[in-house]
XYZ file of C-alpha atoms in Angstrom:
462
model
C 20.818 2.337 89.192
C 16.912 1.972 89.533
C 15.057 5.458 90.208
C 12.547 6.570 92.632
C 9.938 6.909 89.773
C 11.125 2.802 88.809
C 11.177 2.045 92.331
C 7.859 3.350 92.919
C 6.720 1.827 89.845
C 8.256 -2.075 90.991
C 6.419 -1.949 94.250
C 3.274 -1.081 92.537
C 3.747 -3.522 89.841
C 4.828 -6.486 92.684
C 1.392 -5.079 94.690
C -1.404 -5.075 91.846
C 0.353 -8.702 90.785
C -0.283 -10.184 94.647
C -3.813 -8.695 94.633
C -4.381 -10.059 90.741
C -3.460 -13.381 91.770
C -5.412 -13.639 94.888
C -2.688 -13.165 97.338
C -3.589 -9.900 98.519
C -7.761 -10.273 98.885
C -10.079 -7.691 98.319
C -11.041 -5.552 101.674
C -7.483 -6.127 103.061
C -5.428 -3.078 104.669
C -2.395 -2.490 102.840
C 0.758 -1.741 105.228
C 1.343 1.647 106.551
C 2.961 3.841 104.664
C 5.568 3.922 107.147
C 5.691 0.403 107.333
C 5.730 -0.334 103.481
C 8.711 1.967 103.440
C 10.701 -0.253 105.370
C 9.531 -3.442 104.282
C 10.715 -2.236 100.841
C 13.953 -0.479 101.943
C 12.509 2.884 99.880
C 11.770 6.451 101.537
C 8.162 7.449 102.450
C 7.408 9.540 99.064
C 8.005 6.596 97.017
C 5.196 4.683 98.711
C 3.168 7.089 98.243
C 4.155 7.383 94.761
C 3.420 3.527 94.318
C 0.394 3.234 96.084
C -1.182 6.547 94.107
C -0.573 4.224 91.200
C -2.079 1.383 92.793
C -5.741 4.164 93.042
C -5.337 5.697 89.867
C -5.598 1.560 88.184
C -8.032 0.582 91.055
C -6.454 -1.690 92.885
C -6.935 0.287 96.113
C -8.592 3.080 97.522
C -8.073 5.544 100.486
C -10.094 6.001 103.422
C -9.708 9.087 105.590
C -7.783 8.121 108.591
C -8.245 4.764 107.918
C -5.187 3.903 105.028
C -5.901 1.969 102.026
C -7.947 -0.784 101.120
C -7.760 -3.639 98.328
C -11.123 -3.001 96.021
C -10.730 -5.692 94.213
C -8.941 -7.754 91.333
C -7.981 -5.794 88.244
C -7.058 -7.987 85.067
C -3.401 -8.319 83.557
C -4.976 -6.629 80.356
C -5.117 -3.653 82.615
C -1.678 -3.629 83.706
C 0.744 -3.857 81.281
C 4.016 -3.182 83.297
C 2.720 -6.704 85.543
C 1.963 -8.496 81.797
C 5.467 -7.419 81.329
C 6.962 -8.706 84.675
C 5.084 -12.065 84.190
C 6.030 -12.550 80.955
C 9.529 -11.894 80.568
C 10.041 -14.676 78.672
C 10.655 -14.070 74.787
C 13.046 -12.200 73.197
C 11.377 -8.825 72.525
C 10.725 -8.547 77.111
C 13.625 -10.604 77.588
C 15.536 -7.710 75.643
C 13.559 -4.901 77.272
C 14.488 -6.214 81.007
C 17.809 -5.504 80.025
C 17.153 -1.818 79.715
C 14.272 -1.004 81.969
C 15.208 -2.661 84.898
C 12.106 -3.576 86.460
C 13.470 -6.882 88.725
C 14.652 -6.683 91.490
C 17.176 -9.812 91.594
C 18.905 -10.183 87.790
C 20.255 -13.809 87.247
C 18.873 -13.249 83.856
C 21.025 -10.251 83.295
C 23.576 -10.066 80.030
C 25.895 -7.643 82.054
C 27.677 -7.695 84.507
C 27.424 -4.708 87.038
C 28.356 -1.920 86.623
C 30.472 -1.825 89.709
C 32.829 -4.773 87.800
C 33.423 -2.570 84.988
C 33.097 1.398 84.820
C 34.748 2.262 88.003
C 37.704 4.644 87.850
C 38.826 3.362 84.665
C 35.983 4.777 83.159
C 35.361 8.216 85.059
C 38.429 10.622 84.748
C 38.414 9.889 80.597
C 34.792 10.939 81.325
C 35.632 13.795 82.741
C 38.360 15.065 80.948
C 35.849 14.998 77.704
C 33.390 16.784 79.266
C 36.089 19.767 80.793
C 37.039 20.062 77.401
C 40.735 19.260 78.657
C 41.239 17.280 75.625
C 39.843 15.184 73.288
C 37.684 17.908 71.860
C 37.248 18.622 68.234
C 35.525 20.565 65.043
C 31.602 19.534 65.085
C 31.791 17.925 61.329
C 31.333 14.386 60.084
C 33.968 12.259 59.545
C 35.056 9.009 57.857
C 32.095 6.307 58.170
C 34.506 4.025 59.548
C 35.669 5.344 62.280
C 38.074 7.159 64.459
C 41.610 6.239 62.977
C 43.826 6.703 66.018
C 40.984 3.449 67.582
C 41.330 1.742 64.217
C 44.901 1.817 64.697
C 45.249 0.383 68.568
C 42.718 -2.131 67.416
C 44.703 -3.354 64.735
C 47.416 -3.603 67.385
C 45.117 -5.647 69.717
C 44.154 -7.932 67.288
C 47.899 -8.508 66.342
C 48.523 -9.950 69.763
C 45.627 -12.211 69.187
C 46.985 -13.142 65.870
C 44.933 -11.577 63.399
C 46.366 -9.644 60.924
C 44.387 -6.770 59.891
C 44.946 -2.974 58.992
C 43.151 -0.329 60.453
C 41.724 0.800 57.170
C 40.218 -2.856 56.884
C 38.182 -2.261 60.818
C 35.074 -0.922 60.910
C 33.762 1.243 64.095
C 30.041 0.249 64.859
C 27.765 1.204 67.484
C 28.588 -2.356 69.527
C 28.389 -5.782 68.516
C 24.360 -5.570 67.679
C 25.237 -2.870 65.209
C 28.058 -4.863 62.940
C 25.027 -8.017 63.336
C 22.670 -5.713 61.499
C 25.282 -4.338 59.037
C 26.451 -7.702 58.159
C 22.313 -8.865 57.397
C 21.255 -5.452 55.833
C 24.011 -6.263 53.344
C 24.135 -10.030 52.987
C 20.818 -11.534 53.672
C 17.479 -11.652 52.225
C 14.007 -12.666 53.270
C 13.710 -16.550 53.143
C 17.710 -17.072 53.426
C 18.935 -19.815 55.041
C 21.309 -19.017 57.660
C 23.273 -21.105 60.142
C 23.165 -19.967 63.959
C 24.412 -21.394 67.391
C 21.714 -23.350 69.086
C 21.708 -22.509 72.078
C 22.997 -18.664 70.927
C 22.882 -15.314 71.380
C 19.184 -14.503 71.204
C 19.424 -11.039 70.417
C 20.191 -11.822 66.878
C 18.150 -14.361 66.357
C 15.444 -11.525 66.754
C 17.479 -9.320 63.462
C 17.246 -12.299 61.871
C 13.882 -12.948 62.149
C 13.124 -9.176 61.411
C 15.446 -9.559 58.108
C 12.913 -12.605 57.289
C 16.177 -14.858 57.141
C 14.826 -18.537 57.812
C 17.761 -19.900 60.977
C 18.864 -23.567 60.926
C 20.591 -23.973 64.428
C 24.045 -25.942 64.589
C 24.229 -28.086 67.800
C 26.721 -26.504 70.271
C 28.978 -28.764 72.270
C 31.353 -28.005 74.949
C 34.006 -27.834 72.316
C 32.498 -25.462 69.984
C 29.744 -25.784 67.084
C 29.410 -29.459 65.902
C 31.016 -30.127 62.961
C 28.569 -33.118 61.540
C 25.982 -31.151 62.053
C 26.770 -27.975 60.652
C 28.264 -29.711 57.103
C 24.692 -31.366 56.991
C 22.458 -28.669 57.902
C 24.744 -26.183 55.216
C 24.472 -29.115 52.408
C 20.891 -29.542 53.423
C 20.175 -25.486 53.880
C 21.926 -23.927 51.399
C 23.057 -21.152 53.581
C 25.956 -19.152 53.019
C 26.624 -17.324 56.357
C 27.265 -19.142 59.908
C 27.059 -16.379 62.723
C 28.781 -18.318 65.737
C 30.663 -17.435 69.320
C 34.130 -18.559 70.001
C 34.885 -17.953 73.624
C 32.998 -17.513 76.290
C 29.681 -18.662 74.554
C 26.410 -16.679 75.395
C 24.540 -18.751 77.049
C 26.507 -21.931 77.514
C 29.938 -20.449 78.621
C 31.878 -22.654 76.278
C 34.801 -22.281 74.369
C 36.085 -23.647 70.976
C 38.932 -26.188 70.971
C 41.547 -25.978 68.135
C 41.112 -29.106 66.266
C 37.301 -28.068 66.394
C 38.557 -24.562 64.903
C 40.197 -26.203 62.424
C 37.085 -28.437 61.377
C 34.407 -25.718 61.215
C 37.424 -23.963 58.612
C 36.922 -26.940 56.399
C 33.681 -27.377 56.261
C 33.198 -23.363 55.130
C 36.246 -23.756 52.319
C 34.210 -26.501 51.337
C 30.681 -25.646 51.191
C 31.450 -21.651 50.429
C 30.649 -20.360 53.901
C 31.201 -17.378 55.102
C 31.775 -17.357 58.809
C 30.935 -14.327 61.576
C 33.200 -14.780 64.279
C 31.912 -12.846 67.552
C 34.179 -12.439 69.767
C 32.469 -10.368 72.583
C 34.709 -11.334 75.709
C 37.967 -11.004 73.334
C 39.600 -9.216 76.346
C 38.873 -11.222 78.789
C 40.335 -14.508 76.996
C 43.679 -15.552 76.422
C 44.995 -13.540 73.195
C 46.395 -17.399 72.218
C 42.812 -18.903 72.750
C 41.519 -20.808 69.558
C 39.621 -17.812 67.115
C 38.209 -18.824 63.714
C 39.567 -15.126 62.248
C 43.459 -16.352 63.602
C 43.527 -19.296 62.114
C 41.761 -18.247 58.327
C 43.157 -14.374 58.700
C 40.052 -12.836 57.671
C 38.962 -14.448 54.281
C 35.894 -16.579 55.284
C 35.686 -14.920 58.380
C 33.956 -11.761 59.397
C 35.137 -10.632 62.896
C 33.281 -8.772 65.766
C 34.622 -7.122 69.257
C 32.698 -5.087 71.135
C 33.334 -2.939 74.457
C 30.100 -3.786 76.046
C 31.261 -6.302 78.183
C 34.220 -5.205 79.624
C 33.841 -1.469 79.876
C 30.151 -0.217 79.779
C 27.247 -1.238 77.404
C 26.378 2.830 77.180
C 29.495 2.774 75.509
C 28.120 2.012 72.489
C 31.235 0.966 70.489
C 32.148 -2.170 68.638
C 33.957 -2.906 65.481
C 34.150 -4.905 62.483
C 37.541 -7.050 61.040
C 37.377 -8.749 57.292
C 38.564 -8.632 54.067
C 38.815 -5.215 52.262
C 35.687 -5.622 50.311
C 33.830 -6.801 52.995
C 34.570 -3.791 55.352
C 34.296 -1.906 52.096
C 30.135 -2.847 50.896
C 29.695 -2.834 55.180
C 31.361 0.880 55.321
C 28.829 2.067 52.507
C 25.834 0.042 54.679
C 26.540 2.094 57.637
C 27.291 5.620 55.863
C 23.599 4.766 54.252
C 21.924 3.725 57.811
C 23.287 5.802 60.349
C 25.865 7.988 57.856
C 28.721 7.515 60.781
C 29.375 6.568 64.537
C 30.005 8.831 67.610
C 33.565 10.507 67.324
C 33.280 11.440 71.161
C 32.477 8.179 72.536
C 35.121 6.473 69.712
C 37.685 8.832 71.617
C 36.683 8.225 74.977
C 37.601 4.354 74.151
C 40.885 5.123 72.748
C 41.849 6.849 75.898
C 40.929 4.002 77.829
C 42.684 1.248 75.942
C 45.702 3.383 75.756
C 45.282 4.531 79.440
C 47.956 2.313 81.228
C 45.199 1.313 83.813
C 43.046 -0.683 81.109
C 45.348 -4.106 81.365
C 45.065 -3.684 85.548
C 41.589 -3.421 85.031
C 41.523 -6.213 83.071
C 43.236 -8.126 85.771
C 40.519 -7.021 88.133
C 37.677 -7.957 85.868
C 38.955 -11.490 85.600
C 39.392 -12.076 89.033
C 35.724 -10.968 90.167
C 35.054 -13.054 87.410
C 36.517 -16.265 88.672
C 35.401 -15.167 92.361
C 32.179 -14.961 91.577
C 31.930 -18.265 89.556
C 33.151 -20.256 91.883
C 30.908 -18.749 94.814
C 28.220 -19.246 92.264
C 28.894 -23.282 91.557
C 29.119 -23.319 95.201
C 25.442 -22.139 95.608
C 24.283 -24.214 92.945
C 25.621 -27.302 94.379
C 23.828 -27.111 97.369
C 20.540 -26.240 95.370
C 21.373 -29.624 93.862
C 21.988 -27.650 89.852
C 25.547 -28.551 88.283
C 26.139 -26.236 85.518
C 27.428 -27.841 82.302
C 30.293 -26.003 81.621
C 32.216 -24.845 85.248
C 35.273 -22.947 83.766
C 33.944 -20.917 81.122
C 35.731 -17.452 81.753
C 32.767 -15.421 80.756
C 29.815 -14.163 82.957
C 27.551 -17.380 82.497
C 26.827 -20.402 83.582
C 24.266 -22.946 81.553
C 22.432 -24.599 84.006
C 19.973 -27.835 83.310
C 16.957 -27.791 85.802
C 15.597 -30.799 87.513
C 13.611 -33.391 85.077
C 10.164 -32.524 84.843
C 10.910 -28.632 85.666
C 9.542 -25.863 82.572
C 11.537 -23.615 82.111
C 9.198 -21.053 80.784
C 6.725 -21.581 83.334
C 9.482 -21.068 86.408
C 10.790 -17.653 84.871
C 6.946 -16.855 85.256
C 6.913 -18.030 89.123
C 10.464 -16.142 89.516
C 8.803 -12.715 87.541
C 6.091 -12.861 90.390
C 8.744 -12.846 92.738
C 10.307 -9.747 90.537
C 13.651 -12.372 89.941
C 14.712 -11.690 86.397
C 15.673 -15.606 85.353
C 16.571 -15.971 81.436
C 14.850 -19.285 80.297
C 16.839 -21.363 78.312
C 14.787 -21.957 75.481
C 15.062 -18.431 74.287
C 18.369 -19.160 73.522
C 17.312 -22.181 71.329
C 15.731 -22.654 67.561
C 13.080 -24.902 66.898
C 14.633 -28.427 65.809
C 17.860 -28.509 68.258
C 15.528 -27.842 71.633
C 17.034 -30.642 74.615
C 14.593 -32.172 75.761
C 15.847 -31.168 79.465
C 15.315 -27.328 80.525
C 17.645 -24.903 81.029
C 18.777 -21.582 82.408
C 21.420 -19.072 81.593
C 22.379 -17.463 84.983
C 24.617 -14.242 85.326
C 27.674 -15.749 87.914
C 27.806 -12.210 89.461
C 23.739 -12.554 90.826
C 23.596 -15.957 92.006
C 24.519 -15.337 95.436
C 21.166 -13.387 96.249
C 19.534 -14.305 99.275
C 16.047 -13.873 97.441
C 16.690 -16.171 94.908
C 18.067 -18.822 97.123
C 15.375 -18.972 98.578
C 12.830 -19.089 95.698
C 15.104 -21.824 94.564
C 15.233 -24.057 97.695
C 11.034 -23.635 97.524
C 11.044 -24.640 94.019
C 13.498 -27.392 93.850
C 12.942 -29.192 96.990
C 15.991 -28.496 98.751
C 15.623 -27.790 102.434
């Protein structure tokens, strides 16, 4: 939920960007602040709020009686919350949209909202932590691994999904981001070749380029990673680790076949790769779906899950399946980082897993899920887009853009427009770039009037 202080701050933002690019010309009147309140659907103080921002950069100025006035054109320099709008286009803004919420329509949003997924199922574990009705206990550390009684339902979670795995061999993390940088603390060096999706998760390409690692992208099909391509590129590379998605691929929304599973397994027993498995929709999927950690039971592959998704990316808790020694070194990593994870929050999620509401709201996830992705291949079709992937099961759709269309340059048009659009080629390495453009769009914000319409304007379609 956005804030009066961000609210005030997006109108402002949207306001100094119209007068810095000429759309707003100096000497004109500014609405009312009555009238700017409804325009904007905000109360009366927050206009006031925004356009006290607007004086204090110089946009504007008051006149007694009179309202306010555009002065003149202030530079982007000057304004870094409009640079930031503009340009929310790499990894580092794309990342900080996420958080700070400055756009007002989100198709380039990770989550979904928060509506699909806290709810009730959520709020009376909430509660009953902070009452102190239960779940309370001594303020000390404990083991770096985890809460065991979550360890323990996990290991009976990942049993249905056929991967066999003791608790004591499952590391708790702060999410799915957390085990990434555990696994490359430990494992990777500056100047390492590593082996990534292309198109992937873009988030760690960034900890990867922090580490200093050097990525080779693997082409991914609409089967899974391709299997030429990877055996070359490790033969070629010399890397050692292959950090892929299973099901429900960020961005492309595909999902790995079995005989593709069973390729990718060769090729590491063959070349000594170690593969990390994320598996960030695992609850959402089928437990009998193809998984790389089923089918090799945890000795080339290192295995993520993570609650973001599917319950609420505050709750910051994810975990870690692989071989004893693996969990072992990554234990030790952790215990030297962070020294352990949040006990509270740890328990919170073990309530809710073993809450019998959990599976119904499961059942409700999926269906908004496949409501909202067919309403959203709907709208697409009549903006004359055809994702590539249509029944994906996870929150995205991949979505090539008319020839001759930039990608970058229309997530700068959208930003002007405060629409949050995730360009495609973020989600790409250098070498395995199509040539065509993409977008990864969040199914659950297609349907938004506003971008409809800035969609119809840019591609033609009356």
């Amino acid at each position: 939920m956005v804030t009066e202080d961000g609210k005030a701050q997006r109108i402002a933002s949207r306001i100094a960007l119209s007068i810095t690019e000429g759309v707003i010309p100096r000497g004109t009147k500014l609405r009312s602040l009555r009238a700017a309140a409804s325009a904007y659907r905000v109360s009366k103080n927050t206009i006031v709020e925004a356009y006290d921002r607007l004086v204090a950069r110089g946009y504007i100025e008051p006149r007694h009686g009179a309202g306010y006035y555009v002065t003149g054109s202030q530079t982007r320099v000057e304004d870094p919350v409009t640079v930031r709008l503009v340009e929310a286009v790499d990894i580092a803004t794309l990342l900080r949209e996420q958080l700070e919420h400055n756009f007002t329509v989100r198709l380039g949003e990770g989550r979904p909202p928060a509506e699909w997924v806290e709810g009730s199922v959520l709020k009376s574990h909430l509660r009953n932590i902070a009452s102190g009705h239960r779940g309370l206990f001594e303020h000390a550390y404990e083991s770096p691994i985890g809460f065991e009684p979550l360890r323990q339902t996990l290991s009976r979670l990942l049993a249905e999904r056929s991967i066999g795995v003791r608790p004591d061999h499952i590391l708790l993390t702060l999410g799915a981001n957390h085990a990434f940088d555990l696994i490359i603390r430990q494992y990777l060096r500056p100047g390492d070749a590593v082996l990534t999706d292309s198109p992937g998760y873009y988030p760690l390409f960034a900890k990867l380029k922090l580490a200093g690692a050097r990525m080779v992208g693997v082409h991914r099909g609409i089967d899974g990673p391709d299997p030429e391509d990877l055996a070359r590129k490790a033969q070629a590379s010399g890397a050692r680790f292959f950090f892929t998605q299973s099901l429900a691929h960020n961005p492309t929304g595909s999902s790995l076949t079995l005989g593709r599973a069973h390729d990718i397994l060769r090729i590491a027993e063959k070349l000594d790769l170690m593969v990390v498995e994320d598996d960030a929709f695992g609850d959402l999927m089928p437990s009998s779906a193809p998984r790389l950690a089923a089918l090799d039971q945890l000795r080339r592959v290192i295995y993520i899950g993570t609650f973001a998704k599917i319950l609420s990316a505050s709750l910051r808790v994810g975990y870690i399946a692989a071989a004893p020694e693996v969990t072992g070194h990554l234990a030790n990593m952790k215990m030297l980082t962070i020294v352990n994870s949040s006990g509270y929050v740890e328990r919170i999620v073990h309530a809710v897993l073993n809450d019998g509401h959990y599976r119904h709201h499961l059942k409700r996830l999926n269906e908004r899920v496949r409501e909202a992705q067919l309403v959203a291949i709907r709208i697409l079709r009549k903006l004359g887009l055809q994702p590539w992937i249509e029944d994906g099961g996870g929150y995205y759709l991949w979505v090539p853009l008319p020839e001759g269309i930039d990608d970058i340059e229309l997530a700068r048009r959208a930003a002007r427009e405060s629409i949050f659009l995730a360009p495609g080629s973020v989600f790409e390495i250098e070498g395995t770039r199509s040539q065509r453009s993409f977008l990864r769009l969040n199914i659950a914000y297609v349907d938004d009037p506003v971008f409809q319409d800035f969609a119809r304007r840019e591609f033609g379609v009356s």
